[in-house]
Amino acid sequence: GDILSFVAVAANTVVQTGYSLVGGSSPVAASSGDLRNFIIDGDMQVFPEGYKTSISHNTYASSLFTFLHVGAGVIDCTQSTDVPTVGESSHTSGESLFYDITTADASMAASDLYAIRYKMTACDFGYLHQQEATLSFWVKSTKTGTHCVFFNNSAVDRSYVSEYTVSSTNTWERKTVTLTFDTSGTWLTTGEANIGLYLGWAIAGGTDRHGTNNTWQAGQKYMTSSQVNGLDSTSNDFRISQVMLTLGSSAPSTFLGESIGTVLNQVAYYVKPIFSGEVTHNVNTTMSDMAISHNPPMRVAPSYTHKDTTGTAWEGMGAGAVVQSSGTGVLNTNITNTKYGSTIFTAAWVGLTYKAGMQINNGTTLFGILDARH
């Protein structure tokens, strides 16, 4: 009894790789016996930048899923509460990743590309390199017929494309794709700064993006010539949920997920929102600093982006937290910026009559993003 108890605890222990905290806990293991789901936030719980309208090329939609967009079509990206039922998937998802076509692209040019993509850090991919693995996910698409998933190396000069079939319109269906990762080409398997693997879901694309089904090949390929055009009508919707990538020839029968606290820590390694009201110290009447700590450490030294361009990003604060200078600060980011400690912002102010601190503007929609994603 004691031995069995120990094994049960060990099997449900989260495995840390670098600081990515890739892990999984479920009573149903992959065929290899490894319980890890190598996709972070595959249950689409975190949208640190909010929803995206008219999403642009290589822009993050949810925490770690981006959109590839080359062409005239327009797509909005949101979380959707439309998810597989417990009866279907044996798991309760809160949200799915929802791509809503708002402007159609009925005729694909050769270079057009519409796809969802996930970037895996190299040190995490090291556990999958040259191994057999299975991608599993739930999909709900208006367009029936042949769809494709794809896998690329960091240089995007080695590709694997695999077809799957959507059988019923606007119906949740579970799909699995099993492959053995490439033994040729250049694959990065170490280092937190490197990309080890791209994987994703094609929605539509032109002939330049077409490759051969179920084989590793040279070049930048995302789909076969049989891929349906998911952009041919504004009535088209595309949702994915419960994404897993696991070692072995088959997928676990239920979703391998984490507690929300663990997911937030995993995501914070890559991206962290900074909200208003974080007042810091002054240097003198014309200069102040703000140090924003990031704990746990981030993947690389993060950049900062202010996410509401209609408002004032920063304010100079006088005695009693009175705003003395708004919109006159000259922000110098990354004065001190490391993956392990904090990012220090310095602003110069005009017209302060008291030694001041600084803060992100207190508007209801104003916030910033510390971004250490690839």
XYZ file of C-alpha atoms in Angstrom:
374
model
C 0.000 0.000 0.000
C 2.784 2.441 0.828
C 4.588 1.746 -2.445
C 1.424 2.222 -4.482
C 0.691 5.511 -2.728
C 4.175 6.774 -3.527
C 3.804 5.873 -7.209
C 0.472 7.655 -7.427
C 1.925 10.845 -6.001
C 4.948 10.709 -8.298
C 2.797 10.219 -11.390
C 0.866 13.388 -10.648
C 3.868 15.588 -9.965
C 4.331 18.566 -12.264
C 7.602 18.343 -14.159
C 9.527 21.580 -14.487
C 11.565 22.187 -17.640
C 13.511 25.422 -17.336
C 10.941 27.861 -16.010
C 8.250 26.843 -18.465
C 6.652 24.506 -15.924
C 5.341 22.160 -18.587
C 3.306 19.594 -16.738
C 0.137 17.613 -16.509
C -1.862 15.736 -13.926
C -4.449 13.148 -14.869
C -5.244 9.554 -13.921
C -5.117 8.649 -17.628
C -1.572 8.586 -19.022
C -0.327 8.794 -22.576
C 0.752 5.485 -24.080
C 4.387 6.256 -23.240
C 3.558 6.633 -19.534
C 4.631 10.311 -19.567
C 1.836 12.465 -18.127
C 2.975 15.812 -19.476
C 0.953 17.959 -21.836
C 3.595 20.019 -23.628
C 1.115 22.751 -24.580
C 0.837 25.597 -22.069
C -2.696 26.955 -21.597
C -4.179 24.470 -24.065
C -7.532 25.065 -22.374
C -7.494 28.728 -23.519
C -7.903 30.243 -20.067
C -5.647 33.302 -20.346
C -5.958 36.290 -22.710
C -3.486 38.762 -21.141
C -4.029 41.418 -23.828
C -7.777 41.012 -24.149
C -9.640 40.185 -27.329
C -8.283 41.127 -30.752
C -10.311 42.651 -33.580
C -8.915 42.599 -37.123
C -6.009 40.560 -35.827
C -2.760 41.112 -37.716
C 0.011 38.776 -38.819
C 2.036 37.010 -36.114
C -0.009 38.618 -33.357
C -0.750 36.794 -30.132
C -4.403 35.983 -29.656
C -4.559 34.096 -26.365
C -1.541 33.811 -24.071
C 0.701 31.754 -26.388
C -1.299 31.157 -29.570
C -0.604 33.490 -32.493
C -2.354 34.111 -35.791
C -0.631 33.961 -39.183
C -2.353 36.358 -41.567
C -1.313 37.015 -45.150
C -4.239 38.071 -47.350
C -7.274 40.342 -47.613
C -9.482 38.545 -45.118
C -10.233 39.980 -41.674
C -10.614 37.910 -38.518
C -11.550 38.756 -34.923
C -10.210 36.595 -32.123
C -11.917 36.104 -28.777
C -12.520 33.593 -26.041
C -15.762 31.691 -26.493
C -17.812 29.905 -23.878
C -18.873 27.485 -26.619
C -16.890 24.389 -25.570
C -17.167 20.597 -25.744
C -19.584 19.207 -23.189
C -18.498 17.024 -20.297
C -20.406 14.184 -21.912
C -18.341 14.598 -25.069
C -14.873 15.204 -23.657
C -15.043 14.172 -19.964
C -13.630 17.598 -19.132
C -15.167 20.981 -18.354
C -13.510 23.763 -20.328
C -14.276 27.368 -19.525
C -13.377 28.747 -22.946
C -12.292 27.912 -26.460
C -10.190 29.951 -28.894
C -12.640 31.508 -31.378
C -11.768 32.904 -34.810
C -14.644 34.836 -36.357
C -14.418 35.714 -40.064
C -15.567 39.321 -40.532
C -14.228 39.917 -44.070
C -14.092 36.974 -46.450
C -11.266 35.999 -48.804
C -12.972 33.723 -51.314
C -10.035 33.431 -53.737
C -6.651 32.493 -52.298
C -3.583 34.097 -53.836
C -0.550 31.810 -53.982
C 1.069 33.435 -50.939
C -2.064 33.799 -48.794
C -2.000 32.189 -45.372
C -4.466 32.048 -42.489
C -3.494 29.837 -39.564
C -3.225 29.503 -35.783
C 0.305 28.837 -34.493
C 1.904 27.861 -31.180
C 5.607 28.383 -30.427
C 7.354 25.895 -28.150
C 10.551 26.865 -26.332
C 13.561 24.757 -27.338
C 14.310 23.312 -23.903
C 10.744 21.977 -23.758
C 10.930 20.565 -27.276
C 14.059 18.649 -26.258
C 11.775 16.111 -24.569
C 9.977 15.484 -27.885
C 12.831 15.637 -30.401
C 12.907 12.570 -32.698
C 10.237 10.940 -30.501
C 6.763 9.730 -31.398
C 4.091 12.109 -30.141
C 0.376 12.752 -30.541
C -1.407 16.061 -30.984
C -5.025 15.977 -29.844
C -7.625 18.725 -29.788
C -11.302 19.500 -30.120
C -12.406 21.543 -33.130
C -15.683 23.175 -34.134
C -15.746 24.506 -37.684
C -18.446 25.751 -39.994
C -16.488 24.356 -42.957
C -16.606 20.588 -43.285
C -14.083 18.545 -45.209
C -10.295 18.374 -45.125
C -8.374 20.569 -42.687
C -4.680 20.442 -41.779
C -2.315 20.761 -38.860
C 1.371 21.546 -39.336
C 4.728 21.248 -37.566
C 7.821 23.341 -38.420
C 11.339 23.767 -37.063
C 12.570 27.178 -35.896
C 13.999 28.076 -39.318
C 10.743 26.926 -40.950
C 12.720 24.951 -43.533
C 11.466 21.534 -42.340
C 7.738 20.861 -42.298
C 5.197 18.141 -41.577
C 1.566 18.547 -42.662
C -1.228 16.202 -41.618
C -4.843 16.199 -42.748
C -7.892 15.680 -40.547
C -11.578 15.723 -41.497
C -14.350 17.873 -40.060
C -17.401 15.696 -40.581
C -20.281 17.853 -39.292
C -20.697 21.598 -39.528
C -20.589 23.605 -36.294
C -20.189 20.481 -34.179
C -17.463 19.751 -31.645
C -15.265 16.867 -32.825
C -12.102 15.420 -31.301
C -9.099 14.920 -33.582
C -5.712 13.262 -33.048
C -2.574 13.300 -35.188
C 0.383 11.029 -34.405
C 3.848 11.611 -35.869
C 7.514 10.938 -35.186
C 9.495 14.157 -35.020
C 12.052 14.785 -37.728
C 15.470 13.128 -37.695
C 16.802 15.479 -40.415
C 17.407 19.191 -40.588
C 18.296 21.571 -37.771
C 16.208 21.430 -34.609
C 16.910 23.502 -31.496
C 16.500 21.514 -28.294
C 18.259 23.632 -25.664
C 18.051 27.209 -24.482
C 15.166 29.257 -23.171
C 15.736 31.964 -25.774
C 15.261 29.572 -28.726
C 12.178 28.245 -30.474
C 12.195 24.465 -30.677
C 8.943 23.835 -32.529
C 6.121 25.611 -34.329
C 2.806 23.788 -34.561
C -0.567 24.956 -35.711
C -3.883 24.725 -37.515
C -4.418 25.898 -41.084
C -7.636 27.751 -41.869
C -6.897 28.625 -45.522
C -3.950 29.285 -47.798
C -2.579 29.507 -51.329
C -0.457 27.134 -53.366
C 2.841 28.439 -51.971
C 1.796 27.000 -48.601
C 0.908 23.499 -49.851
C 2.895 20.397 -48.968
C 2.576 16.612 -48.945
C 0.430 14.848 -46.382
C 2.057 12.944 -43.494
C 5.718 13.274 -44.434
C 8.641 15.405 -43.357
C 9.683 17.697 -46.200
C 11.890 20.670 -46.936
C 10.427 24.159 -47.020
C 7.730 26.206 -45.343
C 4.514 24.196 -45.574
C 1.262 24.583 -43.663
C -1.397 22.503 -45.458
C -2.075 20.195 -48.369
C -3.880 21.189 -51.561
C -7.020 19.564 -50.086
C -7.333 22.157 -47.298
C -10.758 23.832 -47.360
C -10.997 27.598 -47.631
C -12.170 28.660 -44.194
C -12.197 32.302 -45.313
C -14.727 32.009 -48.167
C -17.672 33.358 -46.139
C -18.256 35.654 -43.185
C -20.577 32.940 -41.865
C -17.538 30.746 -41.194
C -16.386 30.219 -37.604
C -13.463 28.190 -36.269
C -12.909 27.142 -32.650
C -10.325 24.937 -30.951
C -10.237 23.696 -27.364
C -8.449 21.225 -25.067
C -5.174 21.173 -27.021
C -2.632 18.549 -25.966
C 0.731 17.385 -27.286
C 1.883 14.242 -25.505
C 4.551 11.615 -25.959
C 3.430 8.304 -27.380
C 1.407 6.738 -30.160
C -1.959 7.731 -28.715
C -3.397 10.577 -26.698
C -4.777 10.411 -23.159
C -8.525 9.943 -23.187
C -9.166 13.151 -21.238
C -7.551 16.573 -21.201
C -4.343 16.951 -19.169
C -4.652 20.319 -17.506
C -3.409 22.289 -14.526
C -4.930 24.369 -11.772
C -5.485 27.997 -12.745
C -2.672 29.041 -10.394
C -0.191 26.835 -12.220
C -1.413 28.004 -15.634
C -1.016 31.647 -14.611
C 2.546 30.950 -13.435
C 3.337 29.181 -16.700
C 1.978 32.086 -18.726
C 3.753 34.668 -16.524
C 7.080 33.144 -17.615
C 6.248 34.534 -21.076
C 3.897 37.492 -20.620
C 2.610 39.544 -17.708
C 0.040 42.378 -17.645
C 0.849 45.441 -15.533
C -2.175 47.379 -14.342
C -2.678 50.965 -13.221
C -1.853 52.544 -9.912
C 1.641 51.155 -9.288
C 3.218 54.267 -7.759
C 6.960 54.353 -7.252
C 9.618 56.744 -5.970
C 10.996 60.001 -7.234
C 14.532 60.948 -8.155
C 13.948 64.722 -8.086
C 11.327 67.224 -9.210
C 11.877 66.391 -12.865
C 12.680 62.688 -12.824
C 11.145 59.552 -11.374
C 11.589 55.809 -11.653
C 9.271 52.837 -11.523
C 10.591 49.332 -10.921
C 8.270 46.523 -11.955
C 9.332 43.163 -10.599
C 8.602 39.949 -12.409
C 8.563 36.907 -10.224
C 8.880 34.127 -11.227
C 11.615 35.028 -13.719
C 10.630 35.491 -17.346
C 11.935 33.670 -20.418
C 14.111 36.611 -21.525
C 14.347 40.274 -20.567
C 10.834 41.528 -21.394
C 9.773 44.452 -23.507
C 7.030 46.828 -22.382
C 4.008 47.816 -24.444
C 1.274 50.204 -23.348
C -2.019 48.678 -24.432
C -4.319 51.707 -24.698
C -2.960 54.266 -27.122
C -5.912 56.603 -26.571
C -4.929 57.333 -22.967
C -1.946 58.630 -21.056
C 0.508 55.865 -20.302
C 2.194 57.519 -17.338
C 1.615 60.301 -14.827
C 3.962 62.292 -12.575
C 2.671 62.280 -8.998
C 3.122 65.061 -6.464
C 2.361 65.330 -2.742
C -0.715 63.418 -1.672
C -0.717 61.454 -4.947
C -1.882 64.537 -6.870
C -1.327 64.268 -10.594
C 1.049 67.113 -11.444
C 2.177 66.075 -14.888
C 0.177 63.970 -17.268
C 1.287 63.178 -20.745
C 4.535 65.140 -20.554
C 6.750 62.289 -19.464
C 9.428 60.953 -21.774
C 9.504 57.248 -21.014
C 12.817 55.447 -21.302
C 12.145 51.728 -20.992
C 14.547 48.917 -20.192
C 17.049 51.054 -18.309
C 17.610 47.984 -16.175
C 15.920 44.941 -17.602
C 16.690 41.314 -16.899
C 14.802 38.039 -17.073
C 15.401 37.420 -13.361
C 14.685 40.646 -11.521
C 12.837 43.759 -12.534
C 12.320 46.212 -15.334
C 12.990 49.822 -14.340
C 11.254 52.631 -16.211
C 12.491 56.211 -15.997
C 10.416 59.257 -16.987
C 11.356 62.932 -17.219
C 8.642 65.408 -16.276
C 7.895 69.067 -16.905
C 6.427 71.467 -14.359
C 6.494 69.408 -11.187
C 6.497 71.540 -8.046
C 7.118 68.697 -5.649
C 9.327 65.658 -5.721
C 7.234 63.120 -7.540
C 6.768 59.475 -8.200
C 5.147 58.008 -11.251
C 2.345 55.627 -12.031
C 0.581 54.034 -14.942
C -2.443 56.207 -15.634
C -5.466 55.282 -13.517
C -7.862 54.955 -16.427
C -10.167 51.970 -16.351
C -8.805 50.456 -19.584
C -5.144 51.391 -19.313
C -2.535 48.726 -18.695
C 0.824 47.573 -19.944
C 2.344 44.275 -21.002
C 5.732 42.887 -20.007
C 6.319 40.571 -22.942
C 9.002 37.866 -23.024
C 7.340 35.738 -25.693
C 9.140 34.587 -28.813
